[in-house]
PDB file of C-alpha atoms in Angstrom:
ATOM      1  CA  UNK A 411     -20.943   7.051 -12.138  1.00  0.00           C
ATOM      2  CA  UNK A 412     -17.797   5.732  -9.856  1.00  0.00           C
ATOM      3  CA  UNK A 413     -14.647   7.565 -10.024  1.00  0.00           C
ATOM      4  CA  UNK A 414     -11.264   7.507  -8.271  1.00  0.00           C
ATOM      5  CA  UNK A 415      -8.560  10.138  -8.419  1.00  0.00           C
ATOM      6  CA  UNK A 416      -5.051   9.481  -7.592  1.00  0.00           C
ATOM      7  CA  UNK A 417      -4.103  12.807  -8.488  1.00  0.00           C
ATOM      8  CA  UNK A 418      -0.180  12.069  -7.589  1.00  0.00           C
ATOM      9  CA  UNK A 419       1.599   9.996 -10.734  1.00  0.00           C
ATOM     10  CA  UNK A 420       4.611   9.479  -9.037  1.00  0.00           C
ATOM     11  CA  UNK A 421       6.176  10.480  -5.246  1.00  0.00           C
ATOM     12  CA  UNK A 422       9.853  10.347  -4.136  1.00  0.00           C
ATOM     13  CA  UNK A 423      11.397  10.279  -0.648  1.00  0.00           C
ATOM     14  CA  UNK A 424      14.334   9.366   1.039  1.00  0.00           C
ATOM     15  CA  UNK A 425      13.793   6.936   3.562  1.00  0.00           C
ATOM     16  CA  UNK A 426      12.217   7.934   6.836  1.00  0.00           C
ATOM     17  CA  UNK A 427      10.513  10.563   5.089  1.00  0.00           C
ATOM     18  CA  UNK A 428       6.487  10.386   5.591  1.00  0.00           C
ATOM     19  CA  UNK A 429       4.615  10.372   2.398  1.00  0.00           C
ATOM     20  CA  UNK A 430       0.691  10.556   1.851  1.00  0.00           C
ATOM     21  CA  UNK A 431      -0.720   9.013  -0.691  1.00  0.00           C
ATOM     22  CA  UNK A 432      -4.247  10.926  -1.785  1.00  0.00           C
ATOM     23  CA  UNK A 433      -7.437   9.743  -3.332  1.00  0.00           C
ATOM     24  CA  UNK A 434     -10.315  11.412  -4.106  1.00  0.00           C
ATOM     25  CA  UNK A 435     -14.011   9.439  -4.828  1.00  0.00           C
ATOM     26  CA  UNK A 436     -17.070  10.304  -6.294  1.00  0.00           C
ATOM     27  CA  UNK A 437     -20.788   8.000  -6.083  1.00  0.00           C
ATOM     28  CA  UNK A 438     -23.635   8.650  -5.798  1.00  0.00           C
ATOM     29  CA  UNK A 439     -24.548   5.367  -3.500  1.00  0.00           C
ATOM     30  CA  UNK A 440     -24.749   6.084  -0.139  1.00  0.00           C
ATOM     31  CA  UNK A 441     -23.011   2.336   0.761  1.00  0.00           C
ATOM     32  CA  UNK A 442     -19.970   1.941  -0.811  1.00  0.00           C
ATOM     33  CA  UNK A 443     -16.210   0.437   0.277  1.00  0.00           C
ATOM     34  CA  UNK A 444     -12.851   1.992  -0.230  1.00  0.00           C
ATOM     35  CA  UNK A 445      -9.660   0.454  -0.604  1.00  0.00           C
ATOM     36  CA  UNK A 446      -6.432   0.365  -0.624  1.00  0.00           C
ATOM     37  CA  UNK A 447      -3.835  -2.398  -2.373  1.00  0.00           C
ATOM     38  CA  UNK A 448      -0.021  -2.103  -2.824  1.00  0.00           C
ATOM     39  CA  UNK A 449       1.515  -3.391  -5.807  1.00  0.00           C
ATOM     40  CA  UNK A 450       4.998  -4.907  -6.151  1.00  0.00           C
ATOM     41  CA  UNK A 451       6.698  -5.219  -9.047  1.00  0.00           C
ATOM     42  CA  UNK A 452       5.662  -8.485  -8.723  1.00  0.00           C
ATOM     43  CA  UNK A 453       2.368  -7.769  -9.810  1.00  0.00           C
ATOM     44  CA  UNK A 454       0.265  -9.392  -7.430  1.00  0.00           C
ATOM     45  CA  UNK A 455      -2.070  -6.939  -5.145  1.00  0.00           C
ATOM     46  CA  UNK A 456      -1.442  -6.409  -1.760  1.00  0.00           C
ATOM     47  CA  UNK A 457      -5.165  -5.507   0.197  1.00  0.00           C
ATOM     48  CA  UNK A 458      -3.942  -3.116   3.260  1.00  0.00           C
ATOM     49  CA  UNK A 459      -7.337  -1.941   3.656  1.00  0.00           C
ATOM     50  CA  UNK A 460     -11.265  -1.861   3.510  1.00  0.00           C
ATOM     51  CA  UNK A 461     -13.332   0.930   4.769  1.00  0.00           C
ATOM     52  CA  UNK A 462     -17.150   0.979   4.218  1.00  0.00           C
ATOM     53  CA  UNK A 463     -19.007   4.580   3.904  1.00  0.00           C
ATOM     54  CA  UNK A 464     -20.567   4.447   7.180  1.00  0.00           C
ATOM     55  CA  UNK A 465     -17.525   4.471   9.284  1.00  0.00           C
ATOM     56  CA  UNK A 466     -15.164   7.089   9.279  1.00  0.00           C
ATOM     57  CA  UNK A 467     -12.564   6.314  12.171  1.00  0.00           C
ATOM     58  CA  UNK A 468      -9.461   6.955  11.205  1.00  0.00           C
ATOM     59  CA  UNK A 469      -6.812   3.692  11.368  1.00  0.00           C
ATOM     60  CA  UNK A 470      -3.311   2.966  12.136  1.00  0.00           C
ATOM     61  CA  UNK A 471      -1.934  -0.165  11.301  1.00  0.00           C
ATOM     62  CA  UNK A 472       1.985  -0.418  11.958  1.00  0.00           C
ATOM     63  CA  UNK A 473       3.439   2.701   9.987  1.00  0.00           C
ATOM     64  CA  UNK A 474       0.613   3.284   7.948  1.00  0.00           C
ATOM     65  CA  UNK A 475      -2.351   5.072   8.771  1.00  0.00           C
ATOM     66  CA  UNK A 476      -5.546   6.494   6.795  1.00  0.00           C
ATOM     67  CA  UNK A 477      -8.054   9.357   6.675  1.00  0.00           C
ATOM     68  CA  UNK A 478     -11.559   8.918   5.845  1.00  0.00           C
ATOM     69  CA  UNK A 479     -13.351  11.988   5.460  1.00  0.00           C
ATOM     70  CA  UNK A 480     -16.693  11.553   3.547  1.00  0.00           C
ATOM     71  CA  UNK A 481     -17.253  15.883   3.656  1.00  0.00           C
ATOM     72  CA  UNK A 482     -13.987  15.907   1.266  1.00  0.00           C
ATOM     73  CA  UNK A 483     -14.487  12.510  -0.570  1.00  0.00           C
ATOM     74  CA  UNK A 484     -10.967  11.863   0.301  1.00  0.00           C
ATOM     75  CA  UNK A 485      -9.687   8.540   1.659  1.00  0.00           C
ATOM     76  CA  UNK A 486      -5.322   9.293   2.153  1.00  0.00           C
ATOM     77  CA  UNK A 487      -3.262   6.671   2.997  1.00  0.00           C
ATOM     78  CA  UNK A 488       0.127   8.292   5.438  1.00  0.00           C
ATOM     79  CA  UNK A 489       3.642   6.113   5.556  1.00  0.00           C
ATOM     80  CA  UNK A 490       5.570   6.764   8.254  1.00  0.00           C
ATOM     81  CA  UNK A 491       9.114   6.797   8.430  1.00  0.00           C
ATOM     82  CA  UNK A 492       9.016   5.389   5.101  1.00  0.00           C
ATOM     83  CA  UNK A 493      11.261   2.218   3.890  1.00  0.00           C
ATOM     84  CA  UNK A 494      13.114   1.312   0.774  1.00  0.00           C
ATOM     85  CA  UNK A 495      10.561  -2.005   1.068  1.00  0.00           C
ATOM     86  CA  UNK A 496       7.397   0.678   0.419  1.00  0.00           C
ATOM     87  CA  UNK A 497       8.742   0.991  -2.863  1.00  0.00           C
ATOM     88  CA  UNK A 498       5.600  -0.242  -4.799  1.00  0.00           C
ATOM     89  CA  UNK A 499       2.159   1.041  -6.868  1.00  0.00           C
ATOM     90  CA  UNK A 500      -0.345   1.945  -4.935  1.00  0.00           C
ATOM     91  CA  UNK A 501      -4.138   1.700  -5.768  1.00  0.00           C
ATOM     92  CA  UNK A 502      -6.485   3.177  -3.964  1.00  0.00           C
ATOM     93  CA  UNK A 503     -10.340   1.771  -5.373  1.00  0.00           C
ATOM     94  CA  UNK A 504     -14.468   1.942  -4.590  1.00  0.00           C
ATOM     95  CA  UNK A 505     -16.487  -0.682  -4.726  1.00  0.00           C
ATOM     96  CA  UNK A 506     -20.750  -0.311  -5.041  1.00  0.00           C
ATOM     97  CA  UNK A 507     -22.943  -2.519  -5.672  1.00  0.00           C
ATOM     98  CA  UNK A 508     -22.058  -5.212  -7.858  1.00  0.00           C
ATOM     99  CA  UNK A 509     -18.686  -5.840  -6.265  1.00  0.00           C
ATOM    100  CA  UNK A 510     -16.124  -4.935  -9.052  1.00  0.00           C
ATOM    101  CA  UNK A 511     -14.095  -2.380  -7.696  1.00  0.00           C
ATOM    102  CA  UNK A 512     -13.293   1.272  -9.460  1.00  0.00           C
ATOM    103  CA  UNK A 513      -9.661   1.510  -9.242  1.00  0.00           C
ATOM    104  CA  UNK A 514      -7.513   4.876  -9.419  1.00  0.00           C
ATOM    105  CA  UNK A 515      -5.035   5.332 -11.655  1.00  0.00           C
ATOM    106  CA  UNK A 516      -2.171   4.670  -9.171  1.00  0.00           C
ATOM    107  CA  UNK A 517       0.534   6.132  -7.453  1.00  0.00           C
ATOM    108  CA  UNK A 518       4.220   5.283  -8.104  1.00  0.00           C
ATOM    109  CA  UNK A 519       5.832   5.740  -4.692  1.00  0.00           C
ATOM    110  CA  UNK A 520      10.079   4.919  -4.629  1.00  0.00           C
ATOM    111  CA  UNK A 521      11.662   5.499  -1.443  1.00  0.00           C
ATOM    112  CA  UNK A 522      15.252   5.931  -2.140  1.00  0.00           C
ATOM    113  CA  UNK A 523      18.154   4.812   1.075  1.00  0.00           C
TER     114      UNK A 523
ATOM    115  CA  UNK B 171      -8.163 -18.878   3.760  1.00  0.00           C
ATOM    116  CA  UNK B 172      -9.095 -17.247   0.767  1.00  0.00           C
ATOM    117  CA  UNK B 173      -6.999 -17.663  -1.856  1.00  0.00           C
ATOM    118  CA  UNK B 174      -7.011 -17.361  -5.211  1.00  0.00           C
ATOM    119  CA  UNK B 175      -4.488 -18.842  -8.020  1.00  0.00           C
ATOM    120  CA  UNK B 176      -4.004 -18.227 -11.650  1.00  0.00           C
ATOM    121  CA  UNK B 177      -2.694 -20.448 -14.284  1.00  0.00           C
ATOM    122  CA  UNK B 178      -0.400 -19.962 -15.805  1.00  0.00           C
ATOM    123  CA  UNK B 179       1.456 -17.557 -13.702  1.00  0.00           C
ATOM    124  CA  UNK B 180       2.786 -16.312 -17.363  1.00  0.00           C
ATOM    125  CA  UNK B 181       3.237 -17.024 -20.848  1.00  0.00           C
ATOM    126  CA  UNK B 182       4.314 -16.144 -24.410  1.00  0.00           C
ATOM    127  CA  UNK B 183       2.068 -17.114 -27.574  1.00  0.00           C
ATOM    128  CA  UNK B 184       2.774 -16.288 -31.352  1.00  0.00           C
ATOM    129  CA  UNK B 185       0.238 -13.952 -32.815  1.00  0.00           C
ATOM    130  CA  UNK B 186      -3.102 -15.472 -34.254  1.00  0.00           C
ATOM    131  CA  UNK B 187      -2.996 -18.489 -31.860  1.00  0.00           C
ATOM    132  CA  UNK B 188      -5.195 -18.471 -28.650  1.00  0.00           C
ATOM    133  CA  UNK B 189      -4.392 -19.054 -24.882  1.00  0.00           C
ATOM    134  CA  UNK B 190      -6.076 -20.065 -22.074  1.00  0.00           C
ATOM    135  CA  UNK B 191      -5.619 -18.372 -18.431  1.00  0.00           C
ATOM    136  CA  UNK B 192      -7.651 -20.407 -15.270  1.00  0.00           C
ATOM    137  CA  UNK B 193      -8.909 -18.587 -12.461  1.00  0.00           C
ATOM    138  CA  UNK B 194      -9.549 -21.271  -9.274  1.00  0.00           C
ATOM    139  CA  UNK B 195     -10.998 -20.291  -5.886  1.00  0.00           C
ATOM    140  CA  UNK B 196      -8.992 -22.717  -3.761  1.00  0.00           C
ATOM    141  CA  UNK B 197     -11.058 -22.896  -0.387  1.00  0.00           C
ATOM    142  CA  UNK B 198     -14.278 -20.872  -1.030  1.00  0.00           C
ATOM    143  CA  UNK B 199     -17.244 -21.010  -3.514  1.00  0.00           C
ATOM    144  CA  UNK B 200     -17.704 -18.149  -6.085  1.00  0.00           C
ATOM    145  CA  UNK B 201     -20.750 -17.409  -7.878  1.00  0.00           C
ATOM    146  CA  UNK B 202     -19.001 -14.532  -9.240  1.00  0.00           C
ATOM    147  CA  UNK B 203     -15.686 -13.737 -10.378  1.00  0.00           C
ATOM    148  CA  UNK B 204     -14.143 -10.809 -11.915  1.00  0.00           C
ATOM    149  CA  UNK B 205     -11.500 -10.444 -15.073  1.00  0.00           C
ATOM    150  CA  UNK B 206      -8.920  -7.186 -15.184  1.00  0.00           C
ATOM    151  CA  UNK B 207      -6.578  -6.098 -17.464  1.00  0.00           C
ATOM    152  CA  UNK B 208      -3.273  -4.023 -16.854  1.00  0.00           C
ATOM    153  CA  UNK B 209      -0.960  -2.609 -19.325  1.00  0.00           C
ATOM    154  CA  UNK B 210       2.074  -1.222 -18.466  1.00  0.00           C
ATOM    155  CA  UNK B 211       2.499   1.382 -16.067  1.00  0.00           C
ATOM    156  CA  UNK B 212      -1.700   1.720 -16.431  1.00  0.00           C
ATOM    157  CA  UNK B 213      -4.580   1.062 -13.903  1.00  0.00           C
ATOM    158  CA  UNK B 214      -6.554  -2.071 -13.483  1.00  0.00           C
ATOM    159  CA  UNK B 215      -9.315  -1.976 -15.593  1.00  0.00           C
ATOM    160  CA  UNK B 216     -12.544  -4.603 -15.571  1.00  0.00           C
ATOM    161  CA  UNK B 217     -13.212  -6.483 -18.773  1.00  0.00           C
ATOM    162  CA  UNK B 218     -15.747  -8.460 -17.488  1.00  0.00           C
ATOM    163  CA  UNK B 219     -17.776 -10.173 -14.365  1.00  0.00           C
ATOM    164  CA  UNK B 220     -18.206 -14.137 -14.773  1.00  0.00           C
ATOM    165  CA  UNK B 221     -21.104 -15.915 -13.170  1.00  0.00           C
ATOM    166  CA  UNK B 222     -21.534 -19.362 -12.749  1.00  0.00           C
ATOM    167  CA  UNK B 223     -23.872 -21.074 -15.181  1.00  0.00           C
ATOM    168  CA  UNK B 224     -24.659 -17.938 -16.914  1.00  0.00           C
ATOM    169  CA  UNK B 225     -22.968 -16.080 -19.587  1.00  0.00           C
ATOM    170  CA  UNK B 226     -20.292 -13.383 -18.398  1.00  0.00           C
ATOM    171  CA  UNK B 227     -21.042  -9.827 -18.634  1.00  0.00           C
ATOM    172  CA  UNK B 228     -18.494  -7.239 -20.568  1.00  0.00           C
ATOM    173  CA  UNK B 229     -17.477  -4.111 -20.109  1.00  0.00           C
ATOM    174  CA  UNK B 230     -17.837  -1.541 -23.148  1.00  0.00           C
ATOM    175  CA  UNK B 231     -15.224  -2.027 -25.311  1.00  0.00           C
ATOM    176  CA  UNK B 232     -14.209  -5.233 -25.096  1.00  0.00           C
ATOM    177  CA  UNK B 233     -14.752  -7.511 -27.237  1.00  0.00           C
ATOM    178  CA  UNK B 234     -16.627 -10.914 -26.371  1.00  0.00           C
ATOM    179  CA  UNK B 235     -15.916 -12.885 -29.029  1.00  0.00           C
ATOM    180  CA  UNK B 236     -12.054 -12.491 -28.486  1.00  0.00           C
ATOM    181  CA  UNK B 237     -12.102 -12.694 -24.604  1.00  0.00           C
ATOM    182  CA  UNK B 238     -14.413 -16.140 -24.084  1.00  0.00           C
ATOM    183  CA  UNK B 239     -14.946 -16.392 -20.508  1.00  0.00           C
ATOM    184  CA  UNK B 240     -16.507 -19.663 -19.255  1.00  0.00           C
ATOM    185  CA  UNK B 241     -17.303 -19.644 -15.746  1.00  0.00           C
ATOM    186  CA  UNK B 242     -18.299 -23.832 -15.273  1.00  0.00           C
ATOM    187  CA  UNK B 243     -18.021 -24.497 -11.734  1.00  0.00           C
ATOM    188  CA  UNK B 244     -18.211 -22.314  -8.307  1.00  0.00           C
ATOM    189  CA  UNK B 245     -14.169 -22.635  -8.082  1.00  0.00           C
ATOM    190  CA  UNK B 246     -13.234 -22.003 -11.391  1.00  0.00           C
ATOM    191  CA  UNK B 247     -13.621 -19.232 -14.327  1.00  0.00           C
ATOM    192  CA  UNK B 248     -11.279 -19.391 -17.835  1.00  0.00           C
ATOM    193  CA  UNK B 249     -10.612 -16.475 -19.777  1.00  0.00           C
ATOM    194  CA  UNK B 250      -9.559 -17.201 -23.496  1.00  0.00           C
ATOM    195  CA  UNK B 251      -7.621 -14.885 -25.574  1.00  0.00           C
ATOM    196  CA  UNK B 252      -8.613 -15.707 -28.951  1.00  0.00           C
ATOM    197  CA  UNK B 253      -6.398 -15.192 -32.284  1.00  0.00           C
ATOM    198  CA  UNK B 254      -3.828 -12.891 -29.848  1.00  0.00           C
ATOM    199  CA  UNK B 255      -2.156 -10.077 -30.821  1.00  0.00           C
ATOM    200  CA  UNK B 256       0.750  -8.190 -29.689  1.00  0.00           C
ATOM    201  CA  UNK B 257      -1.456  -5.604 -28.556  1.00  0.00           C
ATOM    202  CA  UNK B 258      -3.313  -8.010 -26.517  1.00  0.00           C
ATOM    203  CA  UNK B 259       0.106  -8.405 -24.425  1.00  0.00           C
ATOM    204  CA  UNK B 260      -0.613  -7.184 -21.122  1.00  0.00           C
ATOM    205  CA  UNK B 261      -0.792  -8.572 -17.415  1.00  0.00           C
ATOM    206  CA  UNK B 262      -4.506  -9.882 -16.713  1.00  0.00           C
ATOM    207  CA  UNK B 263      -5.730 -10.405 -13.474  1.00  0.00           C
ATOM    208  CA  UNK B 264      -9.048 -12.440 -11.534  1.00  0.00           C
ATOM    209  CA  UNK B 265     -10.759 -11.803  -8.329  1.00  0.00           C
ATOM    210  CA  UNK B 266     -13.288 -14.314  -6.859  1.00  0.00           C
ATOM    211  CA  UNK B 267     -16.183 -13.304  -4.348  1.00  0.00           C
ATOM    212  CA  UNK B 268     -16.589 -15.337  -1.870  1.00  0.00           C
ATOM    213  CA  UNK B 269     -20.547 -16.286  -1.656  1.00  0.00           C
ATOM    214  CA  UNK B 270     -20.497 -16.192   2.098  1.00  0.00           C
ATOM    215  CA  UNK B 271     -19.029 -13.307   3.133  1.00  0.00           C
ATOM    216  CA  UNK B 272     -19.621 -11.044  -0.318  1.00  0.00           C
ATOM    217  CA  UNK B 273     -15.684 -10.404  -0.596  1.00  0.00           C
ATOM    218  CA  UNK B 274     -13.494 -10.426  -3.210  1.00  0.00           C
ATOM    219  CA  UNK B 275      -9.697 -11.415  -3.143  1.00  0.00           C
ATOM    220  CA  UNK B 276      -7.423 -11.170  -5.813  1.00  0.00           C
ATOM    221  CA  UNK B 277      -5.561 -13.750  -8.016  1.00  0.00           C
ATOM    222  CA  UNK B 278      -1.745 -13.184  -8.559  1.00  0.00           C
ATOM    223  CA  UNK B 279      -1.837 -12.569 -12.093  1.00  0.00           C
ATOM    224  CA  UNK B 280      -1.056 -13.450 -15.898  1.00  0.00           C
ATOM    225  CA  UNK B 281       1.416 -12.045 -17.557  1.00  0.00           C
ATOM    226  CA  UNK B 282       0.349 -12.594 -21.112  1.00  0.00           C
ATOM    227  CA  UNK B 283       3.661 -11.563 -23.606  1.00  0.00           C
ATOM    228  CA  UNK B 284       2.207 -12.383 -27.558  1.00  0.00           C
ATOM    229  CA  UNK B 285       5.033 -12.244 -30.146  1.00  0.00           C
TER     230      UNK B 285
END
C-alpha cells in the first residue's frame, strides 16, 4: 500500500524565516514519483516538483529547494527567506503505477510580515 | 501546453437535484483522467479514474451510482452528482494524463456548494 505523511498540520514564520516542509513515503514499488504542489486559497494546484525514485540529487529552484533521501523515505521541501506570498497548502504526493497520485494530508504554512 | 479546464469553475444546487461538472484536456489527448474530492481543510482524495470508452473505475467507498462519470471522448470526462446533498458540498477536482508523455496535470477545480 501507498502512503504519505505530512506529519506537520500547520507551520508559522515571520517572513524571512526558512521553513521545511517534511514528508515521509512508504511503497513497496521500486519506480515511483514524488511530488510536490502548492495550494492557494484559490484552490487550484500549483506542481513545483517531480522526482522519480531513481534519482536522488537534491534541487534548488529559486528559494526553494528539496531533499530526496530514499534510506529515510523522506522527500522535504526548504523555503528560504520565506514570503508573505508562500502563504498556501502544501501537498506533498506519490505516484505508482497507475498514475493517480497518493497525496499527504497537507501542510498549512502562513508566513506572517 | 497542457492545460486542463473545469466547468463550471463553481456552483450552488438545491438538495435532490443533480449537477454536472466537465473536465476538457485543451491541447493533449487523454485516455485517462482522474476525479478528486476535497473537503474543507482535508486532503485530496481519488474517487475515481475515467477511461475513454470504458466504464470508470471507483475507489472504495464511493458510490457509482451517485457519481456517474462518462468519459466520451480523449478531451473530455463529466462527473455527475446525482440527487446532491449538502454533504456532497465540497471542492472536486480532475487531472488528465497526457497519452504521450504519461503525465498528469491538474484542472482548477469545482467548487460544488448544495443548499
Amino acid at each position: 500500500a501507498q502512503k504519505v505523511t505530512q506529519a506537520q498540520t500547520e507551520i508559522s514564520v515571520v517572513e524571512k524565516e526558512d521553513v521545511t516542509l517534511d514528508c515521509v513515503y512508504e511503497t513497496r514499488d521500486t519506480t515511483y514519483y514524488l511530488f510536490w504542489y502548492k495550494q492557494p486559497p484559490s484552490g487550484e494546484l500549483v506542481f513545483l516538483i517531480r522526482r522519480n525514485s531513481f534519482d536522488e540529487q537534491n534541487e534548488i529552484s529559486g528559494r526553494y529547494s528539496w531533499n530526496f533521501q530514499k534510506s529515510t523515505s523522506s522527500f522535504n521541501f526548504t523555503i528560504t527567506a520565506s514570503q508573505v506570498v508562500d502563504s498556501a497548502v502544501y501537498f506533498c504526493a506519490l505516484r505508482v503505477s497507475g498514475y493517480a497520485l497518493n497525496f499527504g494530508k497537507g501542510t498549512s504554512l502562513l508566513v506572517t510580515p | 501546453g497542457a492545460v486542463v479546464s473545469q466547468h463550471p469553475s463553481w456552483v450552488i444546487c438545491k438538495s435532490g437535484t443533480s449537477v454536472k461538472i466537465e473536465c476538457r484536456s485543451l491541447d493533449f489527448q487523454a485516455t485517462t483522467m482522474f476525479w478528486y474530492r476535497q473537503f474543507p481543510k482535508q486532503s485530496l482524495m481519488l474517487m475515481a479514474t475515467s477511461n475513454e470508452g470504458s466504464k470508470a473505475t471507483y475507489e472504495q467507498g464511493v458510490e457509482k451510482d451517485k457519481f456517474l462519470i462518462n468519459h466520451a471522448s480523449l478531451t473530455l470526462s463529466t462527473l455527475t452528482v446525482t440527487s446532491a446533498h449538502p454533504e456532497d458540498s465540497s471542492f472536486y477536482i480532475c487531472s488528465a494524463r497526457d497519452t504521450r508523455v504519461y503525465e498528469q496535470y491538474f484542472g482548477p477545480g469545482t467548487r460544488l456548494t448544495v443548499t
